[in-house]
Structure formats: structure tokens, C-alpha cells
CSV table of C-alpha atoms in Angstrom, one decimal:
chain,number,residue,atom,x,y,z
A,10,UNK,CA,75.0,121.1,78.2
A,11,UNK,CA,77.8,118.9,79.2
A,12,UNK,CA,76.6,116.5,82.4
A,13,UNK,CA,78.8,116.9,85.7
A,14,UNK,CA,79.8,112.7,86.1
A,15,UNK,CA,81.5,112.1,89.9
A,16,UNK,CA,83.4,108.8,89.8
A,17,UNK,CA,83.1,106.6,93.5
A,18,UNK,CA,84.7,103.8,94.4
A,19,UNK,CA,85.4,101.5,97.8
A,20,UNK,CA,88.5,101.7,100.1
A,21,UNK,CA,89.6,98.2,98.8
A,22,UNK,CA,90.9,100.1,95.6
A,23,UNK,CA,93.8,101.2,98.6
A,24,UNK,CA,93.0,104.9,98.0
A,25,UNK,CA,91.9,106.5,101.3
A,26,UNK,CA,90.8,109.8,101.6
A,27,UNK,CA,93.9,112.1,101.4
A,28,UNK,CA,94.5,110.2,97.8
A,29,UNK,CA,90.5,110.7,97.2
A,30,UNK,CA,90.7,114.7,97.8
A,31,UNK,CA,93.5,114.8,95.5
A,32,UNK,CA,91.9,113.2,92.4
A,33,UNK,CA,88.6,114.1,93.3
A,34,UNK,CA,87.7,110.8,93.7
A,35,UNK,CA,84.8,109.4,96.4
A,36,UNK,CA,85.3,106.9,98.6
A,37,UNK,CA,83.2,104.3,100.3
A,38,UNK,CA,84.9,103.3,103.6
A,39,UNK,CA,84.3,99.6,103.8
A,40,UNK,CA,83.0,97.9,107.1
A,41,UNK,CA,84.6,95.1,109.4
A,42,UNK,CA,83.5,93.7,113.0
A,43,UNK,CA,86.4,93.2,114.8
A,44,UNK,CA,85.5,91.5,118.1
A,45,UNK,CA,81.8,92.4,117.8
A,46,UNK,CA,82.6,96.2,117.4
A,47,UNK,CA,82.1,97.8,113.3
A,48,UNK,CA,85.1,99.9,112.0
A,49,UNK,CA,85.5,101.7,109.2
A,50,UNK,CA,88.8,101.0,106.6
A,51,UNK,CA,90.6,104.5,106.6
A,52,UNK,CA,88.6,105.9,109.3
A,53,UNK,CA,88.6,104.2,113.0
A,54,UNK,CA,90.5,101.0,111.4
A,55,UNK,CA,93.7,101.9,110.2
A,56,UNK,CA,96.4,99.3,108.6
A,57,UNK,CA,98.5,99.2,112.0
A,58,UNK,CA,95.7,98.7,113.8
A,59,UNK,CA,94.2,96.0,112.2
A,60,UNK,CA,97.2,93.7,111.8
A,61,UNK,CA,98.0,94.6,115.0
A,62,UNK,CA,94.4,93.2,116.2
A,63,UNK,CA,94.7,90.4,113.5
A,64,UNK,CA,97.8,89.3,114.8
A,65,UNK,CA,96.5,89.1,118.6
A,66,UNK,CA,93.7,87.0,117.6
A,67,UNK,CA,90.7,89.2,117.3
A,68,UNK,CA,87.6,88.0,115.9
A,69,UNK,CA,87.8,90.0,112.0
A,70,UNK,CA,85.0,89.6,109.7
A,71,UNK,CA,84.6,91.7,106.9
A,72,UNK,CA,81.2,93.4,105.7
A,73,UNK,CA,80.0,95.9,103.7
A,74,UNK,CA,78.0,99.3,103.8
A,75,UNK,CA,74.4,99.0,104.1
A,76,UNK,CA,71.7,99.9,101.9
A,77,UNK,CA,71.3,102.7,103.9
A,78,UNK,CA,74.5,104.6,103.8
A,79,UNK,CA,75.0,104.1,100.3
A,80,UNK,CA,71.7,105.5,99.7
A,81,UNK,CA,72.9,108.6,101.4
A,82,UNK,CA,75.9,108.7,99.7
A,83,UNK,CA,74.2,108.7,96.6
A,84,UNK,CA,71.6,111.4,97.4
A,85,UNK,CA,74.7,113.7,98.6
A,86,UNK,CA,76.2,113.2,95.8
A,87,UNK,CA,73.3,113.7,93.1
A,88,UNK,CA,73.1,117.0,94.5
A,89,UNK,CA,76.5,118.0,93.5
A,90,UNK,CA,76.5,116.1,89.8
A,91,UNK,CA,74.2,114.9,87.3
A,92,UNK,CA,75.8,111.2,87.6
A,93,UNK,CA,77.8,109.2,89.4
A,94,UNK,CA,80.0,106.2,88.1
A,95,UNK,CA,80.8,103.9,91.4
A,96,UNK,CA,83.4,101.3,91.0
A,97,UNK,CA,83.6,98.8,93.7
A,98,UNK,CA,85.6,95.6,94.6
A,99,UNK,CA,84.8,93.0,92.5
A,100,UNK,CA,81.5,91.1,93.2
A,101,UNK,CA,83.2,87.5,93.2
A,102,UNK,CA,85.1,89.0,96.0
A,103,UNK,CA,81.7,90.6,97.9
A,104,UNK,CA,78.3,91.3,97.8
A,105,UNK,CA,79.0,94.6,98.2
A,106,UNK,CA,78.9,95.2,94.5
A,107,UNK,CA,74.9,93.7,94.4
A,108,UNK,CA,73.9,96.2,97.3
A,109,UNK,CA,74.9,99.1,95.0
A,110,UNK,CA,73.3,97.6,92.4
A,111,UNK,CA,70.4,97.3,94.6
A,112,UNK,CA,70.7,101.1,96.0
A,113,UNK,CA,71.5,102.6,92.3
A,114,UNK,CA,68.0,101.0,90.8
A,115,UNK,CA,66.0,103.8,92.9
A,116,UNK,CA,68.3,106.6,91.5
A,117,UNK,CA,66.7,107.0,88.1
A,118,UNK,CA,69.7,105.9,86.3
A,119,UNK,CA,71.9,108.3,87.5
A,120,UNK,CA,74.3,106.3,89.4
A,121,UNK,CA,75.9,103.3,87.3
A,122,UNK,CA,77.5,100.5,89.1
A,123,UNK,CA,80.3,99.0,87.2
A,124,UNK,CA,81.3,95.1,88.2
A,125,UNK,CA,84.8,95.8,87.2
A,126,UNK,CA,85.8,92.6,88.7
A,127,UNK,CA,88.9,93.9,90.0
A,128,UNK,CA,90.5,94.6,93.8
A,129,UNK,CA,93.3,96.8,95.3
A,130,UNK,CA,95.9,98.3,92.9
A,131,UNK,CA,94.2,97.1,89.6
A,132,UNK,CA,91.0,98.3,91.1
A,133,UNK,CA,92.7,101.9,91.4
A,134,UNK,CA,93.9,101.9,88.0
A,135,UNK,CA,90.5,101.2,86.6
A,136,UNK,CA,89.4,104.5,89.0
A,137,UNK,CA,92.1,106.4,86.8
A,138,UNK,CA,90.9,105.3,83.7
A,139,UNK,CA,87.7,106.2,84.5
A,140,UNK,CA,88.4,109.9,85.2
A,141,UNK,CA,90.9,110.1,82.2
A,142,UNK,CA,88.1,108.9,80.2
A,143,UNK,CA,85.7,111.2,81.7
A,144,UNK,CA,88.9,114.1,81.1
A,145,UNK,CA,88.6,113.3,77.7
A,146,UNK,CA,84.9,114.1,77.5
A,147,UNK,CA,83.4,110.8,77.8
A,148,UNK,CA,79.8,110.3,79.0
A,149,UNK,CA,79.1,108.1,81.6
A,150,UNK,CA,77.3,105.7,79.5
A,151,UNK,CA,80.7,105.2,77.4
A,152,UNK,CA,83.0,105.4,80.5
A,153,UNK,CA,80.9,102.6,82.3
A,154,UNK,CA,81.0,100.2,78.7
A,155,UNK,CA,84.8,100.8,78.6
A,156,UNK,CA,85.5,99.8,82.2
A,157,UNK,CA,83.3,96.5,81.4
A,158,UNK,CA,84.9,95.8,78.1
A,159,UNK,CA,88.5,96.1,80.0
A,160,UNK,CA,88.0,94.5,83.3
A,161,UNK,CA,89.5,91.2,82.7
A,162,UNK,CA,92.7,93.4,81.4
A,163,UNK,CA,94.7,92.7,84.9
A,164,UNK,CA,96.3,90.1,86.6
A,165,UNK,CA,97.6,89.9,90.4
A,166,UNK,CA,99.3,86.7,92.1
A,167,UNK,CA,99.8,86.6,95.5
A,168,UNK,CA,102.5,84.9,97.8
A,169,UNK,CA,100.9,83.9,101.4
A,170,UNK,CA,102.9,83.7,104.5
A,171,UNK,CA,100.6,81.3,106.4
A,172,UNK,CA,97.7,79.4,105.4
A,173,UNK,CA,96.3,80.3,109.3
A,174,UNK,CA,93.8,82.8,107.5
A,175,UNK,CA,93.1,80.7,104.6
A,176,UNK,CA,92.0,78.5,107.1
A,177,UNK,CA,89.8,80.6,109.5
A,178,UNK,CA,87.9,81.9,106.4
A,179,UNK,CA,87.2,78.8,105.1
A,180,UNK,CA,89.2,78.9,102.0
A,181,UNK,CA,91.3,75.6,102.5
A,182,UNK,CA,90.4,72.7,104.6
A,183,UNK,CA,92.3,72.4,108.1
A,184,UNK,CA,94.2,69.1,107.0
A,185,UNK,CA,95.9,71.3,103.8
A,186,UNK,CA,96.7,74.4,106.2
A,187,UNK,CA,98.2,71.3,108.6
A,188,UNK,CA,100.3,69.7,105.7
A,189,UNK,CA,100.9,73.2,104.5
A,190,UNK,CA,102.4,74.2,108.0
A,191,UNK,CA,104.5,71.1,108.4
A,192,UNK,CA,106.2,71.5,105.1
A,193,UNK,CA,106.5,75.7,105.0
A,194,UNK,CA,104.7,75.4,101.9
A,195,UNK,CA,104.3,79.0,100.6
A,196,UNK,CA,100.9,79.0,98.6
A,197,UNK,CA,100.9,81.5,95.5
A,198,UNK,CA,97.5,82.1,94.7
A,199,UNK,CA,95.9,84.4,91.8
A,200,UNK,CA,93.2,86.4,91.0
A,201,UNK,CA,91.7,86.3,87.5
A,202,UNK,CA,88.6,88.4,87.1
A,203,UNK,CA,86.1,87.8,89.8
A,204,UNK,CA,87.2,84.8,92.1
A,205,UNK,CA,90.9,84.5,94.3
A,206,UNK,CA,92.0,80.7,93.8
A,207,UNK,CA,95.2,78.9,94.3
A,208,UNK,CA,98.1,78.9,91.7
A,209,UNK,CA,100.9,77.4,92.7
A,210,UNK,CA,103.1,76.6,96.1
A,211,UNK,CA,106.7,77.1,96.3
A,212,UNK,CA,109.0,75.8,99.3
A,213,UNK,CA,110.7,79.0,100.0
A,214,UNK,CA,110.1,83.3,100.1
A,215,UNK,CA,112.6,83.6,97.5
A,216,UNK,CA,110.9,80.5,95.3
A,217,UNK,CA,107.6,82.3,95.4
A,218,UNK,CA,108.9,85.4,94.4
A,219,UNK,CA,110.0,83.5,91.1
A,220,UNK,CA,107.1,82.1,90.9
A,221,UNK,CA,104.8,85.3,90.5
A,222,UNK,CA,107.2,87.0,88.4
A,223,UNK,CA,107.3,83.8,85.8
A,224,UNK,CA,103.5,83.5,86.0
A,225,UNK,CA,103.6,87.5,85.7
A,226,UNK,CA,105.9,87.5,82.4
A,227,UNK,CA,103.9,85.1,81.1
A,228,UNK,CA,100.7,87.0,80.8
A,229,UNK,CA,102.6,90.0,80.1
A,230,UNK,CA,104.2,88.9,76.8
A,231,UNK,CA,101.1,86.8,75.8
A,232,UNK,CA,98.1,88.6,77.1
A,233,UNK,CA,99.1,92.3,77.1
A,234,UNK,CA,101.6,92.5,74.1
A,235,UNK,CA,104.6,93.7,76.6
A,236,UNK,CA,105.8,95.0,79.1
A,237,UNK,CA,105.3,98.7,76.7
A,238,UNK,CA,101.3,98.1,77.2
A,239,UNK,CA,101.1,97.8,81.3
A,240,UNK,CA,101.2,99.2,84.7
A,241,UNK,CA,102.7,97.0,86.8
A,242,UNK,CA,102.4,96.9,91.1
A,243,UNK,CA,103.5,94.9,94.2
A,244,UNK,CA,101.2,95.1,97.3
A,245,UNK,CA,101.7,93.5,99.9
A,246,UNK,CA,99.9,92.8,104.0
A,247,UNK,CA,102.0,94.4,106.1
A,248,UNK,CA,105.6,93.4,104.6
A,249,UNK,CA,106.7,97.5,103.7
A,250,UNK,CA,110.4,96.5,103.5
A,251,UNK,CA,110.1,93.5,101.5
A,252,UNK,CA,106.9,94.8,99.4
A,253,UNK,CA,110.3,97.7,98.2
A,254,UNK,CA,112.9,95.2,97.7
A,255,UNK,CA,110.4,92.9,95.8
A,256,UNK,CA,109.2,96.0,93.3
A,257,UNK,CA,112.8,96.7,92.7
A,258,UNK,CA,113.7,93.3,92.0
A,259,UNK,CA,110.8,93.6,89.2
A,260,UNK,CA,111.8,97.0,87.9
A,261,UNK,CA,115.2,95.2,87.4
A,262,UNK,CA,113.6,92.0,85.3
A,263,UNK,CA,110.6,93.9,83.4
A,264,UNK,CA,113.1,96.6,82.5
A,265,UNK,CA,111.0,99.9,83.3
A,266,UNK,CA,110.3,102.3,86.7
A,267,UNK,CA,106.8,101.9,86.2
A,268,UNK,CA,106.4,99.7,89.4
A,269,UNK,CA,103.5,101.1,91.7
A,270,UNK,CA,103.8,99.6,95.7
A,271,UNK,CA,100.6,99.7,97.8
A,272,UNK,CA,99.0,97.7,100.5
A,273,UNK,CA,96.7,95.4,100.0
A,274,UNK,CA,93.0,95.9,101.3
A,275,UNK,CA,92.0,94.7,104.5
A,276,UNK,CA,89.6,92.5,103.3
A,277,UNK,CA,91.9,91.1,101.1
A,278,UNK,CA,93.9,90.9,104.6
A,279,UNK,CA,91.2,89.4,106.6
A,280,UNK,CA,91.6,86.1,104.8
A,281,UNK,CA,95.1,86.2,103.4
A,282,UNK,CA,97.1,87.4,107.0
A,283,UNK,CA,100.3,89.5,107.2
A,284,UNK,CA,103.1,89.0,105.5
A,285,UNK,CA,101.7,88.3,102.2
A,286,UNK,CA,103.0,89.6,99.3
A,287,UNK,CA,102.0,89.9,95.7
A,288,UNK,CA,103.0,91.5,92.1
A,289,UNK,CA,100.4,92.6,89.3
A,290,UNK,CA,99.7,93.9,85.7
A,291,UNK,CA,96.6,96.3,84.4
A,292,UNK,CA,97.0,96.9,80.5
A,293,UNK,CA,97.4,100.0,79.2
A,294,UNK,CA,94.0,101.4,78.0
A,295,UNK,CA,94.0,104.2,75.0
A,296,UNK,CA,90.0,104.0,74.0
């Protein structure tokens, strides 16, 4: 008999539980403290609200779910399916990814945690592979393999509006978020698989923006084959406006509509500020 598979993931793939319900998808809300207090992405912490509290100066850490509500997560879950397949943020970004790990060895090796090393819109598209793989009558065994064999198949670079956040998480010393102030440096950073690190700078909006889509093109036409074999996205940190100017601007120089716009988490947030904004690739996957 054909096992029932349920595929999870966290709310730093940007689908919230509307989106879930409609792809049968299950979603983890991840956890902040903001000034001492714990909220819940997509639940008691909205996207308005946080930025609004980011931008006031709260105190915003982000966390993740503990051992115990994963645990009975997974336990609800194993009631309704034979496995599940959970794909979280990537664990260079969290150690969120370890506590499943952690959780999932006492399940008998019916959950499978996937490091799919990804975050925000390429983390959703490796959610969609998953259940089109799982569609296509995949076992969890060879869905799980697939997702590791095409993780590094996505790239994202990201324009920051301030280096304020970079700061306060400790990602850049004060003196280069000083310099970086004083000269309205715009720092394009990148992620690459696991870690975010810094790419480029630019002096201007408009120079970043040609920044990222260079860099983008680049890996495009060299690593994917063409623009034919990828999805591509612009997410942003509060920036709605520009985040839809920016993905037509890139429909225009790729040449295709298939240009998917979508926030970037808040823990992605929590260290990057508003007013970022950023373009990305996922290949194509046909296995």
C-alpha cells in the first residue's frame, strides 16, 4: 500500500497559513522576543507589526520552536500520515534545522529532516518540488535525496538599506556600519547555500539594482543553463512598491513573466532592516 507522506516546512519559506491550507502544506510558525515578550511569525507577529516595532527600536531577537512543540507537531501529524518530510530554513542560517533533527531521531524514522540550505522564496520552491515529487509518486526516501542533491541549485542577492541591523546583530563591525553610513554605501550581500555574506556595495539604489541583476545573469547563463531552466523572484523587507517595480524591471531584462514577489522572512528582517531588497534564481528541477 502506497504510504500517506505530509510535507512541513517553517514560516521563513514566506508561506503562512492561508498559502499552507491551500497546498496542503504544514507550517512551523517561527519564534521571536520582541522586547522580552515571544511571538509567533504569521500568528501574533504580523509583517506590519514587526517593522513597525523594528523601526521604533524594540529589542528583536529571533529564536526558534522548542523541542517540545515540534515534538507535538510531529506526533499530530503521525497520526494523520505514515511520514512526514519537514523542510526548514537552512541550518547555516539557524539552529532550528538541528532541533528537528534532534526531535525527528525519536520518531522511528518517520519524519525526515532535509537541510535544504535554502531561506524565503527559494526555500518555498524547494516545498513545491517536494510535493510535485511526492504528486508524481515519489517516496519519501527519494523526495528527501532529491531535495539534498538540488539544494545548492538557487541563488539570492540582497540590496540593504542600512547597515544599522547588520550592526546590532553583529554581522559587521560598528567602524564599517560608521564608514558605511558616512558614504550611503548600499551593501549587496548574497546567499550561497548555507551562510549570508557580503557581495558587493554600490553608491546608489539604482547601482545596486544593477548590481544583483549582473551578479544574477551571471549565474543564470553559467550555472543554470538559462533563463529557460529557472524560477526567478524579488523579495524584499517592507519596500512593496519598489519590490513591483524592481520584478518588472527584471521581467523586462530576463525576458519572461515568470518573476515571483514575496517578502522576505522576518528573521531574515531582524538582521537585514526595512527597506531591503533582493532578486533570486531556483533551477528548474525535472527528476
Amino acid at each position: 500500500m502506497e504510504k500517506s507522506i505530509a510535507v512541513a516546512t517553517d514560516t521563513n519559506s514566506g508561506i503562512m497559513q492561508e498559502e499552507a491550507e491551500q497546498l496542503c502544506v504544514h507550517v512551523v510558525p517561527m519564534p521571536f522576543v520582541v522586547d522580552g515578550e515571544e511571538c509567533f511569525e504569521g500568528v501574533n507577529l504580523d509583517a506590519e507589526r514587526f517593522y513597525a516595532r523594528q523601526t521604533a527600536g524594540a529589542d528583536i531577537v529571533t529564536s526558534q520552536p522548542s523541542i517540545v512543540d515540534l515534538g507535538k507537531r510531529w506526533a499530530e501529524l503521525l497520526e494523520a500520515y505514515d511520514e512526514v518530510i519537514y523542510i526548514p530554513m537552512s541550518s547555516g542560517l539557524s539552529g532550528s534545522c538541528e532541533t528537528a533533527c534532534q526531535v525527528a531521531r525519536h520518531c522511528n524514522g518517520r519524519v525526515h529532516v532535509v537541510d535544504n540550505q535554502r531561506i524565503s522564496v527559494t526555500q518555498r520552491e524547494a516545498v513545491l518540488d517536494a510535493l510535485r515529487w511526492i504528486g508524481e509518486g515519489r517516496t519519501a526516501a527519494e523526495t528527501c535525496a532529491l531535495l539534498e542533491r538540488t539544494k545548492l541549485d538557487a541563488s539570492i542577492y540582497l540590496m540593504v538599506d542600512t547597515m544599522a541591523y547588520l550592526q546590532k546583530s553583529g554581522r559587521i563591525t560598528p567602524a564599517a556600519a560608521a564608514i558605511g553610513s558616512v558614504l550611503k554605501i548600499k551593501p549587496v550581500l548574497q546567499i550561497q547555500g548555507e551562510k549570508l555574506d557580503a557581495f558587493s556595495v554600490a553608491k546608489s539604489f539604482k547601482a545596486a539594482k544593477r548590481t544583483m541583476v549582473k551578479a544574477l545573469s551571471r549565474d543564470v547563463r553559467e550555472r543554470f543553463g538559462g533563463v529557460d531552466g529557472v524560477h526567478l523572484y524579488v523579495a524584499h523587507t517592507n519596500r512593496d512598491e519598489d519590490a513591483q517595480a524592481f520584478a518588472d524591471e527584471v521581467r523586462a531584462h530576463f525576458g519572461t513573466d515568470d518573476v515571483y514577489v514575496d517578502r522576505l522572512p522576518l528573521s531574515i528582517a531582524c538582521h537585514v532592516g526595512p527597506g531591503a531588497l533582493g532578486i533570486g534564481c531556483a533551477k528548474k528541477q525535472f527528476a
